[in-house]
Amino acid sequence: MNILFASSEIFPYAKSGGLADVAQSLPAELKRNAKVYTIMPLYASIERQRYNICSCDFSFNILLNKINHQIDLYKREDNDFEFFLYNPVLCDRDGLYHDEHGKFGDNHLRFGIFSYAIIETMLRLKLKIDVIHLNDWQSALVALLAKTKYALSQKIVFTIHNLAYQGIFHKSAINELDLSWEECFKSDRFEYFDQVNFLKAGIFYSDVITTVSPTYALEIQTPSYGNTLEKMLIANNHKLHGIINGISYEVFNPSTDENIYTHFDKQSYELKLKNKIKLSKELNLPQPHRPLFIFVGRFTPQKGVDMILQSLHLLKDFEINVAILGNGDSYYDNVFANLANMYPNIHITAGYNEGFARKLYAAADFLLMPSTFEPCGLNQMIIMRYGGIPLVAKTGGLKDSVIDYTDTEHHSKEIGIGVTFEEYNLFWYMHAITKAISLYANQKKYLKFAKHNMSVDNSWRHSAKEYMRVYR
Ligand code: GLC
């Protein structure tokens, strides 16, 4: 089985969210059973030297609307399976999809070029491919091109990581990208309220759609989570599968992670405490033996930062410590910046730093994840691997990977144990936090669940098998 895996971001080269982590760790696991090529843009921000990315001395042109777009092919010197596409329109700017002034105005053209280039690379290099696996709207146009213009025989798998981002543009994109109005400007295909929608094209033209958890696959067929595409998804649900993401068990490993203060595993769990004490000192948090709650993530409404913000003014009086790491929407960046030195037991770090994030996971007793919706979520899996307890809203992939500690009837080896809340409001969120505090007070119980979480298998092992089944 030969797979071409296309993504607009792959860790460590470029990352704006969980997609990049998945686009790194899923292909790595699939490679055990298949030949997998990955392909992504060679953005200006990618450090070519650091990763030994070199030119293949192979270029070609894509003619769109009488304009020639030159594509140069790159790969890693030590690896024939990771391709990078360079084109100035696609790659030469600050940011992947936007900068401080907002979204780039030509993203339809940029990712249209990317989509053409994916197919042209496959054809021109004569790669023998059985399945092209696309991710999110940025590569979704490949499905349309494969089934129309190019009439390819390869099967197309399209994964939706987040329905909130659809790639909606002015309909003039059809001319700019040399597409056929008759073929694709239809309400069940590419058309969307007299505009065009890249995600819709992916849904309609792919052979299989997957999304990143079974619960999210159901949720997106309802008006609350369907982001106006619920009817479209219902019409295509015969080819829709929910497969939960995994995380890399090599990258996330508290017994080898070089970012953390003291290594530990299930057997030496007591060493985790050293991480908390060291970090608390470093962050100037009082009484390091208190339970430590962390939040790591993008400051966007999806991640529940409004709930976090409302709760901080209450948590200042609790005998707990809170450490927050993140950045995102400028409104939230400002609000968090103003709170940064307000309360002694609440520490806020602006920005994103992978090494510091790992220190937080290693130190934390609880991870806060009050997402308003969550296609899968990876942080709840990371905290489990680092011997902590996730506190999550019962939605999407969080619901599929975490069961409440009081729900003993449903405890099993397969699922993580945490604190969950269902009704989305401050009352039930605070209720969950007080439940977490009382769980921590019962150390015997807490340790049992924390160690349980360390032995739950959230690696890609199971889910990669499901993808192989889908490919077949
Ligand atoms: C998006 C989703 C997140 C998911 C990730 C990887 O970032 O918001 O829930 O885990 O994609 O699929």
mmCIF file with all atom_site columns, N, CA, C and O in Angstrom, residues 93-139:
data_model
loop_
_atom_site.group_PDB
_atom_site.id
_atom_site.type_symbol
_atom_site.label_atom_id
_atom_site.label_alt_id
_atom_site.label_comp_id
_atom_site.label_asym_id
_atom_site.label_entity_id
_atom_site.label_seq_id
_atom_site.pdbx_PDB_ins_code
_atom_site.Cartn_x
_atom_site.Cartn_y
_atom_site.Cartn_z
_atom_site.occupancy
_atom_site.B_iso_or_equiv
_atom_site.pdbx_formal_charge
_atom_site.auth_seq_id
_atom_site.auth_comp_id
_atom_site.auth_asym_id
_atom_site.auth_atom_id
_atom_site.pdbx_PDB_model_num
ATOM 1   N N  . ARG A 1 93  ? 6.008  34.427 2.932   1.00 0.00 ? 93  ARG A N  1
ATOM 2   C CA . ARG A 1 93  ? 5.389  35.460 3.770   1.00 0.00 ? 93  ARG A CA 1
ATOM 3   C C  . ARG A 1 93  ? 5.487  35.067 5.234   1.00 0.00 ? 93  ARG A C  1
ATOM 4   O O  . ARG A 1 93  ? 5.840  33.946 5.572   1.00 0.00 ? 93  ARG A O  1
ATOM 5   N N  . ASP A 1 94  ? 5.201  36.047 6.104   1.00 0.00 ? 94  ASP A N  1
ATOM 6   C CA . ASP A 1 94  ? 5.282  35.806 7.546   1.00 0.00 ? 94  ASP A CA 1
ATOM 7   C C  . ASP A 1 94  ? 3.976  35.177 8.011   1.00 0.00 ? 94  ASP A C  1
ATOM 8   O O  . ASP A 1 94  ? 2.954  35.830 8.024   1.00 0.00 ? 94  ASP A O  1
ATOM 9   N N  . GLY A 1 95  ? 4.035  33.940 8.389   1.00 0.00 ? 95  GLY A N  1
ATOM 10  C CA . GLY A 1 95  ? 2.812  33.276 8.843   1.00 0.00 ? 95  GLY A CA 1
ATOM 11  C C  . GLY A 1 95  ? 2.352  32.248 7.842   1.00 0.00 ? 95  GLY A C  1
ATOM 12  O O  . GLY A 1 95  ? 2.695  32.321 6.651   1.00 0.00 ? 95  GLY A O  1
ATOM 13  N N  . LEU A 1 96  ? 1.588  31.286 8.310   1.00 0.00 ? 96  LEU A N  1
ATOM 14  C CA . LEU A 1 96  ? 1.119  30.229 7.412   1.00 0.00 ? 96  LEU A CA 1
ATOM 15  C C  . LEU A 1 96  ? -0.132 30.677 6.665   1.00 0.00 ? 96  LEU A C  1
ATOM 16  O O  . LEU A 1 96  ? -0.217 30.554 5.449   1.00 0.00 ? 96  LEU A O  1
ATOM 17  N N  . TYR A 1 97  ? -1.118 31.197 7.415   1.00 0.00 ? 97  TYR A N  1
ATOM 18  C CA . TYR A 1 97  ? -2.394 31.566 6.797   1.00 0.00 ? 97  TYR A CA 1
ATOM 19  C C  . TYR A 1 97  ? -2.736 33.036 7.019   1.00 0.00 ? 97  TYR A C  1
ATOM 20  O O  . TYR A 1 97  ? -3.618 33.574 6.390   1.00 0.00 ? 97  TYR A O  1
ATOM 21  N N  . HIS A 1 98  ? -2.071 33.666 7.995   1.00 0.00 ? 98  HIS A N  1
ATOM 22  C CA . HIS A 1 98  ? -2.374 35.067 8.287   1.00 0.00 ? 98  HIS A CA 1
ATOM 23  C C  . HIS A 1 98  ? -1.165 35.709 8.958   1.00 0.00 ? 98  HIS A C  1
ATOM 24  O O  . HIS A 1 98  ? -0.231 35.023 9.364   1.00 0.00 ? 98  HIS A O  1
ATOM 25  N N  . ASP A 1 99  ? -1.219 37.039 9.039   1.00 0.00 ? 99  ASP A N  1
ATOM 26  C CA . ASP A 1 99  ? -0.208 37.750 9.830   1.00 0.00 ? 99  ASP A CA 1
ATOM 27  C C  . ASP A 1 99  ? -0.956 38.719 10.742  1.00 0.00 ? 99  ASP A C  1
ATOM 28  O O  . ASP A 1 99  ? -2.174 38.573 10.921  1.00 0.00 ? 99  ASP A O  1
ATOM 29  N N  . GLU A 1 100 ? -0.253 39.709 11.299  1.00 0.00 ? 100 GLU A N  1
ATOM 30  C CA . GLU A 1 100 ? -0.937 40.562 12.281  1.00 0.00 ? 100 GLU A CA 1
ATOM 31  C C  . GLU A 1 100 ? -2.039 41.410 11.653  1.00 0.00 ? 100 GLU A C  1
ATOM 32  O O  . GLU A 1 100 ? -2.866 41.986 12.365  1.00 0.00 ? 100 GLU A O  1
ATOM 33  N N  . HIS A 1 101 ? -2.078 41.482 10.324  1.00 0.00 ? 101 HIS A N  1
ATOM 34  C CA . HIS A 1 101 ? -3.142 42.259 9.675   1.00 0.00 ? 101 HIS A CA 1
ATOM 35  C C  . HIS A 1 101 ? -4.361 41.406 9.337   1.00 0.00 ? 101 HIS A C  1
ATOM 36  O O  . HIS A 1 101 ? -5.327 41.897 8.781   1.00 0.00 ? 101 HIS A O  1
ATOM 37  N N  . GLY A 1 102 ? -4.276 40.116 9.604   1.00 0.00 ? 102 GLY A N  1
ATOM 38  C CA . GLY A 1 102 ? -5.422 39.246 9.307   1.00 0.00 ? 102 GLY A CA 1
ATOM 39  C C  . GLY A 1 102 ? -5.063 38.181 8.284   1.00 0.00 ? 102 GLY A C  1
ATOM 40  O O  . GLY A 1 102 ? -3.884 37.979 7.959   1.00 0.00 ? 102 GLY A O  1
ATOM 41  N N  . LYS A 1 103 ? -6.104 37.507 7.783   1.00 0.00 ? 103 LYS A N  1
ATOM 42  C CA . LYS A 1 103 ? -5.899 36.429 6.806   1.00 0.00 ? 103 LYS A CA 1
ATOM 43  C C  . LYS A 1 103 ? -5.300 36.994 5.524   1.00 0.00 ? 103 LYS A C  1
ATOM 44  O O  . LYS A 1 103 ? -5.671 38.089 5.094   1.00 0.00 ? 103 LYS A O  1
ATOM 45  N N  . PHE A 1 104 ? -4.443 36.229 4.870   1.00 0.00 ? 104 PHE A N  1
ATOM 46  C CA . PHE A 1 104 ? -3.918 36.661 3.575   1.00 0.00 ? 104 PHE A CA 1
ATOM 47  C C  . PHE A 1 104 ? -5.054 36.638 2.559   1.00 0.00 ? 104 PHE A C  1
ATOM 48  O O  . PHE A 1 104 ? -5.860 35.711 2.537   1.00 0.00 ? 104 PHE A O  1
ATOM 49  N N  . GLY A 1 105 ? -5.097 37.655 1.694   1.00 0.00 ? 105 GLY A N  1
ATOM 50  C CA . GLY A 1 105 ? -6.197 37.789 0.748   1.00 0.00 ? 105 GLY A CA 1
ATOM 51  C C  . GLY A 1 105 ? -6.163 36.793 -0.397  1.00 0.00 ? 105 GLY A C  1
ATOM 52  O O  . GLY A 1 105 ? -7.128 36.666 -1.148  1.00 0.00 ? 105 GLY A O  1
ATOM 53  N N  . ASP A 1 106 ? -5.035 36.092 -0.564  1.00 0.00 ? 106 ASP A N  1
ATOM 54  C CA . ASP A 1 106 ? -4.933 35.183 -1.705  1.00 0.00 ? 106 ASP A CA 1
ATOM 55  C C  . ASP A 1 106 ? -4.776 33.720 -1.262  1.00 0.00 ? 106 ASP A C  1
ATOM 56  O O  . ASP A 1 106 ? -4.180 32.916 -1.965  1.00 0.00 ? 106 ASP A O  1
ATOM 57  N N  . ASN A 1 107 ? -5.338 33.379 -0.107  1.00 0.00 ? 107 ASN A N  1
ATOM 58  C CA . ASN A 1 107 ? -5.194 31.999 0.370   1.00 0.00 ? 107 ASN A CA 1
ATOM 59  C C  . ASN A 1 107 ? -5.822 30.980 -0.586  1.00 0.00 ? 107 ASN A C  1
ATOM 60  O O  . ASN A 1 107 ? -5.351 29.846 -0.685  1.00 0.00 ? 107 ASN A O  1
ATOM 61  N N  . HIS A 1 108 ? -6.867 31.388 -1.295  1.00 0.00 ? 108 HIS A N  1
ATOM 62  C CA . HIS A 1 108 ? -7.480 30.468 -2.275  1.00 0.00 ? 108 HIS A CA 1
ATOM 63  C C  . HIS A 1 108 ? -6.472 30.121 -3.367  1.00 0.00 ? 108 HIS A C  1
ATOM 64  O O  . HIS A 1 108 ? -6.361 28.966 -3.766  1.00 0.00 ? 108 HIS A O  1
ATOM 65  N N  . LEU A 1 109 ? -5.730 31.136 -3.809  1.00 0.00 ? 109 LEU A N  1
ATOM 66  C CA . LEU A 1 109 ? -4.736 30.899 -4.855  1.00 0.00 ? 109 LEU A CA 1
ATOM 67  C C  . LEU A 1 109 ? -3.564 30.089 -4.285  1.00 0.00 ? 109 LEU A C  1
ATOM 68  O O  . LEU A 1 109 ? -3.095 29.122 -4.897  1.00 0.00 ? 109 LEU A O  1
ATOM 69  N N  . ARG A 1 110 ? -3.122 30.470 -3.093  1.00 0.00 ? 110 ARG A N  1
ATOM 70  C CA . ARG A 1 110 ? -1.970 29.791 -2.484  1.00 0.00 ? 110 ARG A CA 1
ATOM 71  C C  . ARG A 1 110 ? -2.250 28.290 -2.331  1.00 0.00 ? 110 ARG A C  1
ATOM 72  O O  . ARG A 1 110 ? -1.455 27.453 -2.754  1.00 0.00 ? 110 ARG A O  1
ATOM 73  N N  . PHE A 1 111 ? -3.401 27.967 -1.747  1.00 0.00 ? 111 PHE A N  1
ATOM 74  C CA . PHE A 1 111 ? -3.644 26.542 -1.505  1.00 0.00 ? 111 PHE A CA 1
ATOM 75  C C  . PHE A 1 111 ? -4.253 25.840 -2.720  1.00 0.00 ? 111 PHE A C  1
ATOM 76  O O  . PHE A 1 111 ? -4.228 24.613 -2.800  1.00 0.00 ? 111 PHE A O  1
ATOM 77  N N  . GLY A 1 112 ? -4.722 26.647 -3.687  1.00 0.00 ? 112 GLY A N  1
ATOM 78  C CA . GLY A 1 112 ? -5.053 26.070 -4.992  1.00 0.00 ? 112 GLY A CA 1
ATOM 79  C C  . GLY A 1 112 ? -3.769 25.609 -5.676  1.00 0.00 ? 112 GLY A C  1
ATOM 80  O O  . GLY A 1 112 ? -3.668 24.491 -6.186  1.00 0.00 ? 112 GLY A O  1
ATOM 81  N N  . ILE A 1 113 ? -2.763 26.469 -5.658  1.00 0.00 ? 113 ILE A N  1
ATOM 82  C CA . ILE A 1 113 ? -1.459 26.104 -6.234  1.00 0.00 ? 113 ILE A CA 1
ATOM 83  C C  . ILE A 1 113 ? -0.904 24.876 -5.522  1.00 0.00 ? 113 ILE A C  1
ATOM 84  O O  . ILE A 1 113 ? -0.430 23.924 -6.154  1.00 0.00 ? 113 ILE A O  1
ATOM 85  N N  . PHE A 1 114 ? -0.983 24.878 -4.199  1.00 0.00 ? 114 PHE A N  1
ATOM 86  C CA . PHE A 1 114 ? -0.514 23.729 -3.416  1.00 0.00 ? 114 PHE A CA 1
ATOM 87  C C  . PHE A 1 114 ? -1.205 22.444 -3.901  1.00 0.00 ? 114 PHE A C  1
ATOM 88  O O  . PHE A 1 114 ? -0.552 21.421 -4.143  1.00 0.00 ? 114 PHE A O  1
ATOM 89  N N  . SER A 1 115 ? -2.507 22.513 -4.093  1.00 0.00 ? 115 SER A N  1
ATOM 90  C CA . SER A 1 115 ? -3.262 21.316 -4.476  1.00 0.00 ? 115 SER A CA 1
ATOM 91  C C  . SER A 1 115 ? -2.866 20.808 -5.869  1.00 0.00 ? 115 SER A C  1
ATOM 92  O O  . SER A 1 115 ? -2.661 19.617 -6.072  1.00 0.00 ? 115 SER A O  1
ATOM 93  N N  . TYR A 1 116 ? -2.765 21.742 -6.812  1.00 0.00 ? 116 TYR A N  1
ATOM 94  C CA . TYR A 1 116 ? -2.293 21.339 -8.155  1.00 0.00 ? 116 TYR A CA 1
ATOM 95  C C  . TYR A 1 116 ? -0.903 20.703 -8.048  1.00 0.00 ? 116 TYR A C  1
ATOM 96  O O  . TYR A 1 116 ? -0.611 19.689 -8.677  1.00 0.00 ? 116 TYR A O  1
ATOM 97  N N  . ALA A 1 117 ? -0.049 21.342 -7.253  1.00 0.00 ? 117 ALA A N  1
ATOM 98  C CA . ALA A 1 117 ? 1.338  20.899 -7.184  1.00 0.00 ? 117 ALA A CA 1
ATOM 99  C C  . ALA A 1 117 ? 1.472  19.498 -6.568  1.00 0.00 ? 117 ALA A C  1
ATOM 100 O O  . ALA A 1 117 ? 2.377  18.738 -6.917  1.00 0.00 ? 117 ALA A O  1
ATOM 101 N N  . ILE A 1 118 ? 0.571  19.170 -5.657  1.00 0.00 ? 118 ILE A N  1
ATOM 102 C CA . ILE A 1 118 ? 0.599  17.829 -5.049  1.00 0.00 ? 118 ILE A CA 1
ATOM 103 C C  . ILE A 1 118 ? 0.385  16.772 -6.139  1.00 0.00 ? 118 ILE A C  1
ATOM 104 O O  . ILE A 1 118 ? 1.131  15.797 -6.257  1.00 0.00 ? 118 ILE A O  1
ATOM 105 N N  . ILE A 1 119 ? -0.638 17.013 -6.969  1.00 0.00 ? 119 ILE A N  1
ATOM 106 C CA . ILE A 1 119 ? -0.945 16.047 -8.027  1.00 0.00 ? 119 ILE A CA 1
ATOM 107 C C  . ILE A 1 119 ? 0.174  16.010 -9.071  1.00 0.00 ? 119 ILE A C  1
ATOM 108 O O  . ILE A 1 119 ? 0.628  14.939 -9.487  1.00 0.00 ? 119 ILE A O  1
ATOM 109 N N  . GLU A 1 120 ? 0.638  17.203 -9.467  1.00 0.00 ? 120 GLU A N  1
ATOM 110 C CA . GLU A 1 120 ? 1.699  17.250 -10.486 1.00 0.00 ? 120 GLU A CA 1
ATOM 111 C C  . GLU A 1 120 ? 2.975  16.559 -10.001 1.00 0.00 ? 120 GLU A C  1
ATOM 112 O O  . GLU A 1 120 ? 3.662  15.892 -10.778 1.00 0.00 ? 120 GLU A O  1
ATOM 113 N N  . THR A 1 121 ? 3.295  16.721 -8.732  1.00 0.00 ? 121 THR A N  1
ATOM 114 C CA . THR A 1 121 ? 4.493  16.056 -8.198  1.00 0.00 ? 121 THR A CA 1
ATOM 115 C C  . THR A 1 121 ? 4.341  14.545 -8.312  1.00 0.00 ? 121 THR A C  1
ATOM 116 O O  . THR A 1 121 ? 5.249  13.843 -8.766  1.00 0.00 ? 121 THR A O  1
ATOM 117 N N  . MET A 1 122 ? 3.197  14.060 -7.906  1.00 0.00 ? 122 MET A N  1
ATOM 118 C CA . MET A 1 122 ? 2.953  12.616 -7.974  1.00 0.00 ? 122 MET A CA 1
ATOM 119 C C  . MET A 1 122 ? 3.081  12.105 -9.407  1.00 0.00 ? 122 MET A C  1
ATOM 120 O O  . MET A 1 122 ? 3.743  11.098 -9.664  1.00 0.00 ? 122 MET A O  1
ATOM 121 N N  . LEU A 1 123 ? 2.481  12.838 -10.356 1.00 0.00 ? 123 LEU A N  1
ATOM 122 C CA . LEU A 1 123 ? 2.494  12.386 -11.755 1.00 0.00 ? 123 LEU A CA 1
ATOM 123 C C  . LEU A 1 123 ? 3.883  12.514 -12.369 1.00 0.00 ? 123 LEU A C  1
ATOM 124 O O  . LEU A 1 123 ? 4.376  11.594 -13.019 1.00 0.00 ? 123 LEU A O  1
ATOM 125 N N  . ARG A 1 124 ? 4.525  13.659 -12.140 1.00 0.00 ? 124 ARG A N  1
ATOM 126 C CA . ARG A 1 124 ? 5.813  13.897 -12.797 1.00 0.00 ? 124 ARG A CA 1
ATOM 127 C C  . ARG A 1 124 ? 6.910  13.017 -12.234 1.00 0.00 ? 124 ARG A C  1
ATOM 128 O O  . ARG A 1 124 ? 7.829  12.630 -12.957 1.00 0.00 ? 124 ARG A O  1
ATOM 129 N N  . LEU A 1 125 ? 6.863  12.706 -10.954 1.00 0.00 ? 125 LEU A N  1
ATOM 130 C CA . LEU A 1 125 ? 7.871  11.801 -10.386 1.00 0.00 ? 125 LEU A CA 1
ATOM 131 C C  . LEU A 1 125 ? 7.482  10.341 -10.594 1.00 0.00 ? 125 LEU A C  1
ATOM 132 O O  . LEU A 1 125 ? 8.189  9.438  -10.181 1.00 0.00 ? 125 LEU A O  1
ATOM 133 N N  . LYS A 1 126 ? 6.316  10.141 -11.207 1.00 0.00 ? 126 LYS A N  1
ATOM 134 C CA . LYS A 1 126 ? 5.772  8.797  -11.422 1.00 0.00 ? 126 LYS A CA 1
ATOM 135 C C  . LYS A 1 126 ? 5.744  7.988  -10.135 1.00 0.00 ? 126 LYS A C  1
ATOM 136 O O  . LYS A 1 126 ? 6.113  6.806  -10.090 1.00 0.00 ? 126 LYS A O  1
ATOM 137 N N  . LEU A 1 127 ? 5.319  8.638  -9.066  1.00 0.00 ? 127 LEU A N  1
ATOM 138 C CA . LEU A 1 127 ? 5.185  7.922  -7.796  1.00 0.00 ? 127 LEU A CA 1
ATOM 139 C C  . LEU A 1 127 ? 4.020  6.942  -7.924  1.00 0.00 ? 127 LEU A C  1
ATOM 140 O O  . LEU A 1 127 ? 2.961  7.306  -8.440  1.00 0.00 ? 127 LEU A O  1
ATOM 141 N N  . LYS A 1 128 ? 4.252  5.734  -7.481  1.00 0.00 ? 128 LYS A N  1
ATOM 142 C CA . LYS A 1 128 ? 3.147  4.756  -7.505  1.00 0.00 ? 128 LYS A CA 1
ATOM 143 C C  . LYS A 1 128 ? 2.345  4.923  -6.219  1.00 0.00 ? 128 LYS A C  1
ATOM 144 O O  . LYS A 1 128 ? 2.788  4.545  -5.156  1.00 0.00 ? 128 LYS A O  1
ATOM 145 N N  . ILE A 1 129 ? 1.176  5.513  -6.351  1.00 0.00 ? 129 ILE A N  1
ATOM 146 C CA . ILE A 1 129 ? 0.368  5.836  -5.179  1.00 0.00 ? 129 ILE A CA 1
ATOM 147 C C  . ILE A 1 129 ? -0.990 5.150  -5.289  1.00 0.00 ? 129 ILE A C  1
ATOM 148 O O  . ILE A 1 129 ? -1.618 5.162  -6.345  1.00 0.00 ? 129 ILE A O  1
ATOM 149 N N  . ASP A 1 130 ? -1.431 4.542  -4.199  1.00 0.00 ? 130 ASP A N  1
ATOM 150 C CA . ASP A 1 130 ? -2.771 3.943  -4.179  1.00 0.00 ? 130 ASP A CA 1
ATOM 151 C C  . ASP A 1 130 ? -3.794 4.910  -3.592  1.00 0.00 ? 130 ASP A C  1
ATOM 152 O O  . ASP A 1 130 ? -4.920 4.986  -4.058  1.00 0.00 ? 130 ASP A O  1
ATOM 153 N N  . VAL A 1 131 ? -3.358 5.605  -2.525  1.00 0.00 ? 131 VAL A N  1
ATOM 154 C CA . VAL A 1 131 ? -4.294 6.480  -1.820  1.00 0.00 ? 131 VAL A CA 1
ATOM 155 C C  . VAL A 1 131 ? -3.640 7.842  -1.583  1.00 0.00 ? 131 VAL A C  1
ATOM 156 O O  . VAL A 1 131 ? -2.497 7.920  -1.132  1.00 0.00 ? 131 VAL A O  1
ATOM 157 N N  . ILE A 1 132 ? -4.384 8.904  -1.888  1.00 0.00 ? 132 ILE A N  1
ATOM 158 C CA . ILE A 1 132 ? -3.933 10.248 -1.515  1.00 0.00 ? 132 ILE A CA 1
ATOM 159 C C  . ILE A 1 132 ? -4.731 10.653 -0.289  1.00 0.00 ? 132 ILE A C  1
ATOM 160 O O  . ILE A 1 132 ? -5.968 10.633 -0.310  1.00 0.00 ? 132 ILE A O  1
ATOM 161 N N  . HIS A 1 133 ? -4.007 10.961 0.778   1.00 0.00 ? 133 HIS A N  1
ATOM 162 C CA . HIS A 1 133 ? -4.672 11.323 2.040   1.00 0.00 ? 133 HIS A CA 1
ATOM 163 C C  . HIS A 1 133 ? -4.538 12.838 2.252   1.00 0.00 ? 133 HIS A C  1
ATOM 164 O O  . HIS A 1 133 ? -3.433 13.356 2.403   1.00 0.00 ? 133 HIS A O  1
ATOM 165 N N  . LEU A 1 134 ? -5.679 13.525 2.252   1.00 0.00 ? 134 LEU A N  1
ATOM 166 C CA . LEU A 1 134 ? -5.705 14.986 2.365   1.00 0.00 ? 134 LEU A CA 1
ATOM 167 C C  . LEU A 1 134 ? -6.144 15.400 3.755   1.00 0.00 ? 134 LEU A C  1
ATOM 168 O O  . LEU A 1 134 ? -6.883 14.660 4.417   1.00 0.00 ? 134 LEU A O  1
ATOM 169 N N  . ASN A 1 135 ? -5.725 16.585 4.191   1.00 0.00 ? 135 ASN A N  1
ATOM 170 C CA . ASN A 1 135 ? -6.055 17.053 5.529   1.00 0.00 ? 135 ASN A CA 1
ATOM 171 C C  . ASN A 1 135 ? -6.536 18.496 5.513   1.00 0.00 ? 135 ASN A C  1
ATOM 172 O O  . ASN A 1 135 ? -5.812 19.389 5.063   1.00 0.00 ? 135 ASN A O  1
ATOM 173 N N  . ASP A 1 136 ? -7.764 18.700 5.979   1.00 0.00 ? 136 ASP A N  1
ATOM 174 C CA . ASP A 1 136 ? -8.365 20.034 6.109   1.00 0.00 ? 136 ASP A CA 1
ATOM 175 C C  . ASP A 1 136 ? -8.471 20.762 4.761   1.00 0.00 ? 136 ASP A C  1
ATOM 176 O O  . ASP A 1 136 ? -8.067 20.267 3.721   1.00 0.00 ? 136 ASP A O  1
ATOM 177 N N  . TRP A 1 137 ? -9.023 21.982 4.811   1.00 0.00 ? 137 TRP A N  1
ATOM 178 C CA . TRP A 1 137 ? -9.380 22.665 3.557   1.00 0.00 ? 137 TRP A CA 1
ATOM 179 C C  . TRP A 1 137 ? -8.159 22.983 2.695   1.00 0.00 ? 137 TRP A C  1
ATOM 180 O O  . TRP A 1 137 ? -8.269 23.079 1.475   1.00 0.00 ? 137 TRP A O  1
ATOM 181 N N  . GLN A 1 138 ? -6.985 23.129 3.312   1.00 0.00 ? 138 GLN A N  1
ATOM 182 C CA . GLN A 1 138 ? -5.820 23.605 2.555   1.00 0.00 ? 138 GLN A CA 1
ATOM 183 C C  . GLN A 1 138 ? -5.395 22.658 1.440   1.00 0.00 ? 138 GLN A C  1
ATOM 184 O O  . GLN A 1 138 ? -4.751 23.074 0.479   1.00 0.00 ? 138 GLN A O  1
ATOM 185 N N  . SER A 1 139 ? -5.701 21.371 1.586   1.00 0.00 ? 139 SER A N  1
ATOM 186 C CA . SER A 1 139 ? -5.369 20.444 0.490   1.00 0.00 ? 139 SER A CA 1
ATOM 187 C C  . SER A 1 139 ? -6.624 19.805 -0.113  1.00 0.00 ? 139 SER A C  1
ATOM 188 O O  . SER A 1 139 ? -6.543 18.930 -0.962  1.00 0.00 ? 139 SER A O  1
#
